[in-house]
């Protein structure tokens, strides 16, 4: 199944990271089901996230009742309770979730999560929630907020810009972004010039206003 930015996401664990991630995904238009076992936390976020529920994520029946098995993508954002993090991840694997992201607090924790089947392991601080939201919800391979309102993203070139020199593409006028570097398969990154022609399979670094970069990175 091909990845789509419109896939809804389950976020399990609403600490600082999970909350920042769920809110950012919601802001960007992604449907979110957020789960936490603490009623006060859930009540405090009610109305700010698409769907939110109080449940024990280590209980398979609870996950099934919430329809978690119907989701393509899930993020285990539990950090403080390692047993709950590992158990929850293992249940998502058992439910055959296609794309499982899991937060780790130590290298050893991350190794265990990978061994039991997490497809991606992240080691985020609170301010990483926004970056990971861009990676989880879309086509970006990496994202960095350089300054307020300005960002860099690593992504693949949209098909409309494949095979034409960047200098004649009107890219900045149309989308407000600049391609600053390009990497062809089996090659290293090099500076993009007006004569650079992109190819399918290339990886590009794009810079510009954050909203413009987000919009450009979602082009097919």
Coordinates of N, CA and C in Angstrom, one line a residue:
X1 N 0.9 -1.2 0.0 CA 0.0 0.0 0.0 C 0.9 1.2 0.0
X2 N 0.6 2.2 -0.9 CA 1.4 3.4 -1.0 C 1.1 4.3 0.2
X3 N 2.1 5.0 0.6 CA 2.0 6.0 1.7 C 1.2 7.2 1.2
X4 N 0.3 7.7 2.1 CA -0.4 8.9 1.8 C -0.4 9.8 3.0
X5 N -0.3 11.1 2.8 CA -0.3 12.0 3.9 C -1.6 12.1 4.6
X6 N -2.7 11.6 3.9 CA -4.0 11.6 4.5 C -4.3 10.5 5.4
X7 N -3.4 9.5 5.6 CA -3.7 8.4 6.5 C -3.9 9.0 7.9
X8 N -5.0 8.5 8.6 CA -5.1 8.9 10.0 C -4.1 8.3 10.8
X9 N -3.8 8.9 12.0 CA -2.7 8.4 12.9 C -3.3 8.2 14.3
X10 N -2.9 7.1 14.9 CA -3.2 6.8 16.3 C -2.0 7.3 17.1
X11 N -2.2 8.2 18.1 CA -1.1 8.6 19.0 C -1.4 8.1 20.4
X12 N -0.6 7.2 20.9 CA -0.8 6.6 22.2 C 0.2 7.1 23.2
X13 N -0.3 7.8 24.3 CA 0.5 8.4 25.3 C 0.5 9.9 25.1
X14 N -0.1 10.7 26.0 CA -0.2 12.1 25.8 C 0.6 12.9 26.9
X15 N 1.9 12.5 27.0 CA 2.8 13.4 27.7 C 3.2 14.6 26.9
X16 N 4.3 15.2 27.2 CA 4.6 16.4 26.4 C 4.8 16.2 24.9
X17 N 5.6 15.1 24.6 CA 5.8 14.8 23.2 C 4.6 14.3 22.5
X18 N 3.8 13.4 23.1 CA 2.6 12.9 22.5 C 1.6 14.0 22.2
X19 N 1.5 14.9 23.2 CA 0.5 16.0 23.1 C 0.9 16.9 22.0
X20 N 2.2 17.3 21.9 CA 2.7 18.2 20.9 C 2.5 17.6 19.5
X21 N 2.8 16.3 19.4 CA 2.7 15.6 18.1 C 1.2 15.5 17.7
X22 N 0.3 15.1 18.6 CA -1.1 15.0 18.3 C -1.7 16.4 17.9
X23 N -1.3 17.4 18.6 CA -1.8 18.8 18.3 C -1.3 19.3 16.9
X24 N 0.0 19.0 16.6 CA 0.6 19.4 15.4 C 0.0 18.7 14.2
X25 N -0.2 17.4 14.4 CA -0.9 16.6 13.3 C -2.3 17.1 13.0
X26 N -3.0 17.4 14.1 CA -4.4 17.9 13.9 C -4.3 19.3 13.2
X27 N -3.4 20.1 13.6 CA -3.3 21.4 13.0 C -3.0 21.3 11.5
X28 N -2.3 20.3 11.1 CA -1.9 20.1 9.7 C -3.0 19.3 8.9
X29 N -4.1 19.0 9.6 CA -5.3 18.4 8.9 C -5.3 16.9 8.9
X30 N -4.4 16.3 9.6 CA -4.4 14.8 9.7 C -5.4 14.4 10.8
X31 N -6.2 13.4 10.5 CA -7.1 12.8 11.4 C -6.3 12.1 12.5
X32 N -6.6 12.3 13.8 CA -5.9 11.7 14.9 C -6.8 11.1 15.9
X33 N -6.4 9.9 16.3 CA -7.1 9.2 17.5 C -6.0 9.2 18.5
X34 N -6.2 10.0 19.6 CA -5.2 10.1 20.7 C -5.8 9.3 21.9
X35 N -4.9 8.5 22.5 CA -5.2 7.6 23.6 C -4.3 7.8 24.8
X36 N -4.9 7.9 26.0 CA -4.1 8.0 27.2 C -4.9 7.4 28.3
X37 N -4.2 6.8 29.3 CA -5.0 6.1 30.4 C -5.4 7.1 31.5
X38 N -5.0 8.4 31.4 CA -5.2 9.3 32.5 C -6.4 10.2 32.1
X39 N -7.6 10.1 32.8 CA -8.8 10.8 32.4 C -8.6 12.3 32.4
X40 N -7.8 12.9 33.4 CA -7.6 14.3 33.5 C -6.9 14.8 32.2
X41 N -5.9 14.1 31.8 CA -5.1 14.5 30.6 C -6.1 14.5 29.4
X42 N -6.9 13.5 29.2 CA -7.8 13.4 28.1 C -8.8 14.5 28.1
X43 N -9.4 14.8 29.3 CA -10.3 15.9 29.5 C -9.7 17.2 29.1
X44 N -8.5 17.4 29.5 CA -7.8 18.7 29.2 C -7.6 18.9 27.7
X45 N -7.6 17.9 26.9 CA -7.3 18.0 25.5 C -8.6 17.8 24.6
X46 N -9.7 17.6 25.3 CA -10.9 17.4 24.6 C -11.3 18.6 23.7
X47 N -11.6 18.3 22.5 CA -12.0 19.4 21.6 C -10.8 20.0 20.8
X48 N -9.6 19.6 21.1 CA -8.4 20.1 20.4 C -7.9 19.1 19.5
X49 N -8.3 17.8 19.6 CA -7.8 16.7 18.8 C -9.0 16.0 18.2
X50 N -8.8 15.5 16.9 CA -10.0 14.9 16.2 C -10.8 13.9 17.0
X51 N -10.1 12.9 17.6 CA -10.7 11.9 18.5 C -9.8 11.7 19.6
X52 N -10.3 11.5 20.8 CA -9.5 11.3 22.0 C -10.2 10.4 23.0
X53 N -9.5 9.5 23.6 CA -10.1 8.5 24.4 C -9.3 8.1 25.6
X54 N -9.9 7.8 26.7 CA -9.2 7.2 27.9 C -9.2 5.7 27.8
X55 N -8.1 5.1 27.8 CA -8.0 3.7 27.6 C -6.6 3.2 28.1
X56 N -6.5 1.9 28.4 CA -5.3 1.3 28.8 C -4.7 0.6 27.5
X57 N -3.7 1.2 26.9 CA -3.1 0.7 25.7 C -2.5 -0.6 25.8
X58 N -2.3 -1.2 27.0 CA -1.7 -2.5 27.1 C -2.8 -3.6 27.1
X59 N -4.0 -3.2 26.9 CA -5.2 -4.1 26.9 C -5.6 -4.2 25.4
X60 N -5.4 -5.4 24.9 CA -5.8 -5.7 23.5 C -7.2 -5.4 23.2
X61 N -8.1 -5.8 24.1 CA -9.6 -5.6 23.9 C -9.9 -4.1 23.8
X62 N -9.2 -3.3 24.6 CA -9.5 -1.8 24.6 C -9.0 -1.3 23.2
X63 N -7.9 -1.7 22.7 CA -7.4 -1.2 21.4 C -8.4 -1.6 20.3
X64 N -8.9 -2.9 20.4 CA -9.8 -3.3 19.3 C -11.1 -2.5 19.4
X65 N -11.6 -2.3 20.6 CA -12.9 -1.5 20.7 C -12.8 -0.1 20.2
X66 N -11.6 0.5 20.2 CA -11.4 1.8 19.7 C -11.1 1.8 18.2
X67 N -11.0 0.6 17.6 CA -10.8 0.5 16.2 C -9.4 0.8 15.7
X68 N -8.4 0.6 16.7 CA -7.0 0.8 16.4 C -6.5 0.0 15.2
X69 N -7.0 -1.2 15.1 CA -6.6 -2.2 14.1 C -6.9 -1.7 12.6
X70 N -7.8 -0.7 12.5 CA -8.2 -0.1 11.2 C -7.2 0.9 10.8
X71 N -6.3 1.4 11.6 CA -5.4 2.4 11.3 C -4.1 1.9 10.6
X72 N -3.7 2.7 9.6 CA -2.4 2.3 8.9 C -1.2 2.6 9.7
X73 N -1.3 3.8 10.5 CA -0.1 4.3 11.1 C -0.4 4.6 12.6
X74 N 0.6 4.3 13.5 CA 0.4 4.5 14.9 C 1.8 5.0 15.5
X75 N 1.6 5.9 16.5 CA 2.8 6.4 17.2 C 2.7 6.0 18.7
X76 N 3.6 5.3 19.2 CA 3.6 5.0 20.7 C 4.5 6.1 21.3
X77 N 3.8 7.0 22.0 CA 4.6 8.2 22.5 C 4.7 8.0 24.1
X78 N 4.6 6.8 24.6 CA 4.8 6.6 26.0 C 6.3 6.6 26.3
X79 N 6.7 7.3 27.3 CA 8.1 7.4 27.6 C 8.5 6.9 29.0
X80 N 7.7 7.4 30.0 CA 8.1 7.1 31.4 C 7.9 5.6 31.8
X81 N 6.9 5.0 31.3 CA 6.6 3.6 31.6 C 7.1 2.7 30.5
X82 N 8.3 2.1 30.7 CA 8.9 1.3 29.6 C 8.1 0.1 29.4
X83 N 7.6 -0.5 30.4 CA 6.8 -1.8 30.3 C 5.6 -1.5 29.4
X84 N 4.9 -0.4 29.7 CA 3.7 0.0 28.9 C 4.1 0.3 27.4
X85 N 5.2 0.9 27.2 CA 5.7 1.3 25.9 C 5.9 0.0 25.1
X86 N 6.6 -1.0 25.7 CA 7.0 -2.2 25.0 C 5.7 -3.1 24.8
X87 N 4.9 -3.2 25.8 CA 3.6 -4.0 25.6 C 2.7 -3.4 24.5
X88 N 2.6 -2.1 24.6 CA 1.7 -1.4 23.6 C 2.2 -1.6 22.2
X89 N 3.5 -1.5 22.0 CA 4.2 -1.7 20.7 C 3.9 -3.1 20.2
X90 N 4.1 -4.1 21.1 CA 3.9 -5.5 20.7 C 2.5 -5.8 20.3
X91 N 1.5 -5.1 21.0 CA 0.1 -5.3 20.6 C -0.2 -4.7 19.2
X92 N 0.4 -3.5 18.9 CA 0.3 -2.9 17.6 C 0.8 -3.8 16.5
X93 N 2.0 -4.5 16.8 CA 2.5 -5.4 15.9 C 1.6 -6.6 15.7
X94 N 1.0 -7.1 16.8 CA 0.0 -8.2 16.7 C -1.2 -7.8 15.9
X95 N -1.6 -6.5 16.0 CA -2.7 -6.0 15.2 C -2.4 -5.7 13.7
X96 N -1.1 -5.9 13.4 CA -0.6 -5.8 12.0 C -0.7 -4.4 11.5
X97 N -0.5 -3.4 12.4 CA -0.4 -2.0 12.0 C 0.8 -1.9 11.0
X98 N 0.5 -1.2 9.8 CA 1.5 -1.2 8.8 C 2.8 -0.3 9.1
X99 N 2.6 0.7 9.9 CA 3.6 1.7 10.1 C 3.6 2.1 11.5
X100 N 4.5 1.6 12.3 CA 4.6 1.8 13.8 C 5.8 2.7 14.1
X101 N 5.5 3.8 14.7 CA 6.5 4.7 15.2 C 6.5 4.6 16.8
X102 N 7.7 4.6 17.4 CA 7.7 4.4 18.9 C 8.8 5.3 19.4
X103 N 8.4 6.0 20.5 CA 9.3 6.8 21.3 C 10.2 6.0 22.2
X104 N 11.5 6.2 22.2 CA 12.4 5.6 23.1 C 13.1 6.6 24.0
X105 N 13.4 6.2 25.3 CA 14.1 7.1 26.2 C 15.5 6.8 26.4
X106 N 15.9 5.5 26.0 CA 17.3 5.1 26.0 C 17.6 4.3 24.8
X107 N 18.9 4.1 24.5 CA 19.3 3.3 23.4 C 18.8 1.9 23.6
X108 N 18.9 1.3 24.8 CA 18.4 0.0 25.0 C 16.9 -0.2 24.8
X109 N 16.2 0.8 25.3 CA 14.7 0.8 25.0 C 14.4 0.8 23.5
X110 N 15.2 1.6 22.8 CA 15.0 1.7 21.3 C 15.3 0.4 20.7
X111 N 16.3 -0.3 21.1 CA 16.7 -1.6 20.5 C 15.6 -2.6 20.8
X112 N 15.0 -2.6 22.0 CA 13.9 -3.6 22.3 C 12.7 -3.3 21.4
X113 N 12.4 -2.0 21.2 CA 11.2 -1.6 20.4 C 11.4 -2.1 18.9
X114 N 12.7 -1.9 18.4 CA 12.9 -2.4 17.1 C 12.8 -3.9 17.0
X115 N 13.3 -4.6 18.0 CA 13.3 -6.1 17.9 C 11.9 -6.6 17.9
X116 N 11.0 -5.9 18.6 CA 9.6 -6.5 18.7 C 8.8 -6.0 17.5
X117 N 9.3 -5.1 16.7 CA 8.6 -4.8 15.4 C 8.3 -3.4 15.1
X118 N 8.8 -2.4 15.9 CA 8.5 -1.0 15.6 C 9.3 -0.7 14.3
X119 N 8.7 0.0 13.4 CA 9.3 0.3 12.1 C 10.2 1.5 12.2
X120 N 9.9 2.4 13.1 CA 10.7 3.6 13.3 C 10.8 3.9 14.8
X121 N 12.0 4.2 15.3 CA 12.2 4.6 16.7 C 12.7 6.0 16.7
X122 N 12.1 6.8 17.5 CA 12.6 8.2 17.7 C 13.0 8.5 19.1
X123 N 13.9 9.4 19.3 CA 14.3 9.8 20.6 C 14.1 11.3 20.8
X124 N 12.8 11.7 20.9 CA 12.5 13.1 20.9 C 12.5 13.8 22.2
X125 N 12.9 15.1 22.2 CA 12.6 16.0 23.3 C 11.3 16.7 22.9
X126 N 10.7 17.5 23.8 CA 9.4 18.1 23.6 C 9.4 18.9 22.3
X127 N 10.5 19.6 22.0 CA 10.5 20.5 20.8 C 10.6 19.7 19.5
X128 N 10.7 18.3 19.6 CA 10.8 17.5 18.4 C 9.5 17.1 17.9
X129 N 8.4 17.4 18.6 CA 7.1 17.0 18.2 C 6.7 17.5 16.8
X130 N 7.0 18.7 16.6 CA 6.6 19.3 15.3 C 7.3 18.6 14.1
X131 N 8.6 18.4 14.3 CA 9.4 17.8 13.3 C 8.9 16.4 12.9
X132 N 8.7 15.6 14.0 CA 8.2 14.2 13.7 C 6.8 14.2 13.1
X133 N 6.0 15.2 13.4 CA 4.7 15.3 12.8 C 4.8 15.4 11.3
X134 N 5.8 16.2 10.8 CA 5.9 16.4 9.4 C 6.4 15.0 8.8
X135 N 7.2 14.3 9.4 CA 7.7 13.0 8.9 C 6.6 11.9 8.9
X136 N 5.8 11.9 10.0 CA 4.7 10.9 10.1 C 3.6 11.1 9.1
X137 N 3.3 12.4 8.9 CA 2.0 12.7 8.2 C 2.2 12.9 6.7
X138 N 3.5 13.0 6.2 CA 3.6 13.3 4.8 C 4.8 12.6 4.1
X139 N 5.3 13.2 3.0 CA 6.3 12.6 2.2 C 7.7 13.1 2.6
X140 N 7.8 13.9 3.6 CA 9.2 14.4 3.9 C 10.0 13.3 4.5
X141 N 11.3 13.3 4.2 CA 12.3 12.4 4.8 C 12.9 13.0 6.0
X142 N 13.0 14.3 6.0 CA 13.5 15.0 7.2 C 13.0 16.4 7.2
X143 N 13.0 17.1 8.3 CA 12.5 18.4 8.4 C 13.2 19.2 9.5
X144 N 13.5 20.4 9.3 CA 14.1 21.2 10.3 C 13.6 22.7 10.3
X145 N 13.1 23.1 11.4 CA 12.7 24.5 11.5 C 13.9 25.3 11.8
X146 N 14.4 26.1 10.8 CA 15.6 26.9 11.0 C 15.4 28.1 11.9
X147 N 14.3 28.7 11.7 CA 13.9 29.9 12.4 C 12.4 30.0 12.4
X148 N 11.8 30.9 13.2 CA 10.4 31.0 13.1 C 9.9 31.4 11.7
X149 N 9.1 30.5 11.2 CA 8.6 30.7 9.8 C 9.4 30.3 8.7
X150 N 10.6 29.7 8.9 CA 11.5 29.3 7.8 C 12.0 27.9 8.1
X151 N 12.0 27.1 7.1 CA 12.4 25.7 7.3 C 13.2 25.1 6.1
X152 N 13.8 23.9 6.4 CA 14.5 23.1 5.5 C 13.8 21.7 5.5
X153 N 13.6 21.1 4.3 CA 13.0 19.8 4.3 C 13.8 18.9 3.3
X154 N 13.9 17.6 3.6 CA 14.5 16.7 2.7 C 13.3 15.8 2.1
X155 N 13.2 15.8 0.8 CA 12.1 15.1 0.2 C 12.5 14.6 -1.2
X156 N 11.5 14.0 -1.9 CA 11.7 13.6 -3.3 C 11.2 14.7 -4.2
X157 N 11.7 14.9 -5.4 CA 11.2 15.9 -6.3 C 9.8 15.6 -6.8
X158 N 8.9 16.6 -6.9 CA 7.6 16.4 -7.5 C 7.7 16.1 -9.0
X159 N 6.8 15.3 -9.5 CA 7.0 14.9 -10.9 C 7.0 16.1 -11.9
X160 N 6.3 17.2 -11.6 CA 6.3 18.3 -12.5 C 7.7 19.0 -12.7
X161 N 8.6 18.7 -11.7 CA 10.0 19.3 -11.8 C 11.0 18.3 -12.2
X162 N 10.6 17.1 -12.7 CA 11.6 16.1 -13.1 C 11.9 16.3 -14.6
X163 N 13.2 16.4 -14.9 CA 13.6 16.4 -16.3 C 13.7 17.8 -16.9
X164 N 13.5 18.9 -16.1 CA 13.7 20.3 -16.6 C 14.7 21.0 -15.8
X165 N 15.5 21.9 -16.4 CA 16.5 22.7 -15.6 C 15.8 23.5 -14.6
X166 N 16.3 23.6 -13.4 CA 15.7 24.4 -12.3 C 15.6 25.8 -12.7
X167 N 16.6 26.3 -13.5 CA 16.6 27.7 -13.8 C 15.4 28.2 -14.7
X168 N 14.7 27.2 -15.3 CA 13.6 27.5 -16.2 C 12.3 27.0 -15.6
X169 N 12.3 26.6 -14.3 CA 11.2 25.9 -13.7 C 10.2 26.9 -13.0
X170 N 10.6 28.2 -12.8 CA 9.7 29.1 -12.1 C 9.3 28.6 -10.7
X171 N 10.2 27.8 -10.1 CA 9.9 27.1 -8.8 C 9.6 28.1 -7.7
X172 N 10.5 29.1 -7.6 CA 10.4 30.1 -6.5 C 9.1 31.0 -6.7
X173 N 8.9 31.4 -7.9 CA 7.7 32.2 -8.2 C 6.4 31.5 -7.9
X174 N 6.4 30.2 -8.2 CA 5.1 29.4 -8.1 C 4.9 28.9 -6.7
X175 N 6.0 28.4 -6.0 CA 5.8 27.8 -4.7 C 6.5 28.5 -3.6
X176 N 7.4 29.5 -3.9 CA 8.0 30.3 -2.8 C 9.2 29.5 -2.2
X177 N 9.7 28.5 -2.8 CA 10.8 27.7 -2.2 C 12.0 27.6 -3.1
X178 N 13.1 27.2 -2.6 CA 14.3 27.0 -3.4 C 14.9 25.6 -3.1
X179 N 15.3 25.0 -4.2 CA 16.0 23.7 -4.0 C 17.5 24.0 -3.9
X180 N 18.1 23.7 -2.8 CA 19.4 24.1 -2.5 C 20.4 23.0 -2.7
X181 N 20.0 21.7 -2.7 CA 20.9 20.6 -2.9 C 20.1 19.4 -3.4
X182 N 20.9 18.5 -4.1 CA 20.3 17.3 -4.7 C 21.2 16.2 -4.5
X183 N 20.6 15.0 -4.3 CA 21.4 13.8 -4.2 C 20.8 12.7 -5.1
X184 N 21.6 12.2 -6.1 CA 21.1 11.2 -7.0 C 21.4 9.8 -6.3
X185 N 20.7 8.8 -6.7 CA 21.0 7.5 -6.1 C 22.5 7.1 -6.2
X186 N 23.1 6.6 -5.1 CA 24.5 6.2 -5.0 C 25.5 7.3 -5.1
X187 N 25.0 8.6 -5.0 CA 25.8 9.7 -5.1 C 25.7 10.5 -3.8
X188 N 26.6 11.5 -3.6 CA 26.5 12.4 -2.5 C 25.7 13.7 -2.8
X189 N 25.3 14.4 -1.8 CA 24.6 15.6 -2.0 C 25.5 16.6 -2.7
X190 N 25.0 17.4 -3.6 CA 25.7 18.5 -4.3 C 24.8 19.7 -4.4
X191 N 25.4 20.9 -4.6 CA 24.6 22.1 -4.7 C 23.8 22.0 -6.0
X192 N 22.5 22.5 -5.8 CA 21.7 22.6 -7.0 C 22.0 23.9 -7.7
X193 N 22.0 23.9 -9.0 CA 22.3 25.1 -9.8 C 21.1 25.3 -10.8
X194 N 21.2 26.4 -11.6 CA 20.2 26.7 -12.6 C 20.1 25.6 -13.6
X195 N 21.2 24.9 -13.9 CA 21.3 23.9 -14.9 C 20.9 22.5 -14.4
X196 N 20.7 22.4 -13.1 CA 20.4 21.0 -12.5 C 19.1 20.5 -13.0
X197 N 19.1 19.3 -13.4 CA 17.8 18.6 -13.8 C 17.6 17.5 -12.9
X198 N 16.4 17.5 -12.2 CA 16.1 16.4 -11.3 C 15.6 15.2 -12.0
X199 N 15.7 14.0 -11.3 CA 15.3 12.7 -11.8 C 14.5 12.0 -10.7
X200 N 13.6 11.1 -11.2 CA 12.9 10.2 -10.2 C 14.0 9.5 -9.4
X201 N 13.8 9.4 -8.1 CA 14.7 8.7 -7.2 C 15.7 9.6 -6.6
X202 N 15.8 10.9 -7.1 CA 16.7 11.9 -6.4 C 16.1 12.2 -5.0
X203 N 17.0 12.7 -4.2 CA 16.5 13.4 -2.9 C 17.0 14.8 -3.0
X204 N 16.1 15.7 -2.6 CA 16.4 17.1 -2.6 C 16.3 17.8 -1.3
X205 N 17.0 18.9 -1.1 CA 16.9 19.7 0.1 C 16.2 21.0 -0.3
X206 N 15.1 21.3 0.3 CA 14.2 22.5 -0.1 C 14.2 23.5 1.1
X207 N 14.4 24.8 0.8 CA 14.3 25.8 1.8 C 13.3 26.8 1.5
X208 N 12.7 27.5 2.5 CA 11.7 28.5 2.3 C 10.8 28.7 3.5
X209 N 9.8 29.6 3.3 CA 8.9 29.8 4.4 C 8.2 28.4 4.8
X210 N 8.0 28.2 6.1 CA 7.6 26.9 6.5 C 6.3 26.4 5.8
X211 N 5.3 27.2 5.6 CA 4.1 26.8 5.0 C 4.3 26.5 3.5
X212 N 5.2 27.2 2.9 CA 5.5 26.9 1.5 C 6.2 25.6 1.3
X213 N 7.2 25.3 2.2 CA 7.9 24.1 2.2 C 7.0 22.9 2.4
X214 N 6.1 23.0 3.4 CA 5.1 22.0 3.7 C 4.2 21.7 2.4
X215 N 3.8 22.8 1.8 CA 2.9 22.6 0.6 C 3.7 22.0 -0.6
X216 N 4.9 22.4 -0.8 CA 5.7 21.8 -1.9 C 6.0 20.4 -1.6
X217 N 6.3 20.0 -0.4 CA 6.7 18.6 -0.1 C 5.5 17.6 -0.2
X218 N 4.3 18.1 -0.3 CA 3.1 17.3 -0.5 C 2.7 17.1 -2.0
X219 N 3.5 17.8 -2.9 CA 3.1 17.6 -4.3 C 3.5 16.2 -4.7
X220 N 2.7 15.6 -5.6 CA 2.9 14.3 -6.1 C 4.2 14.2 -7.0

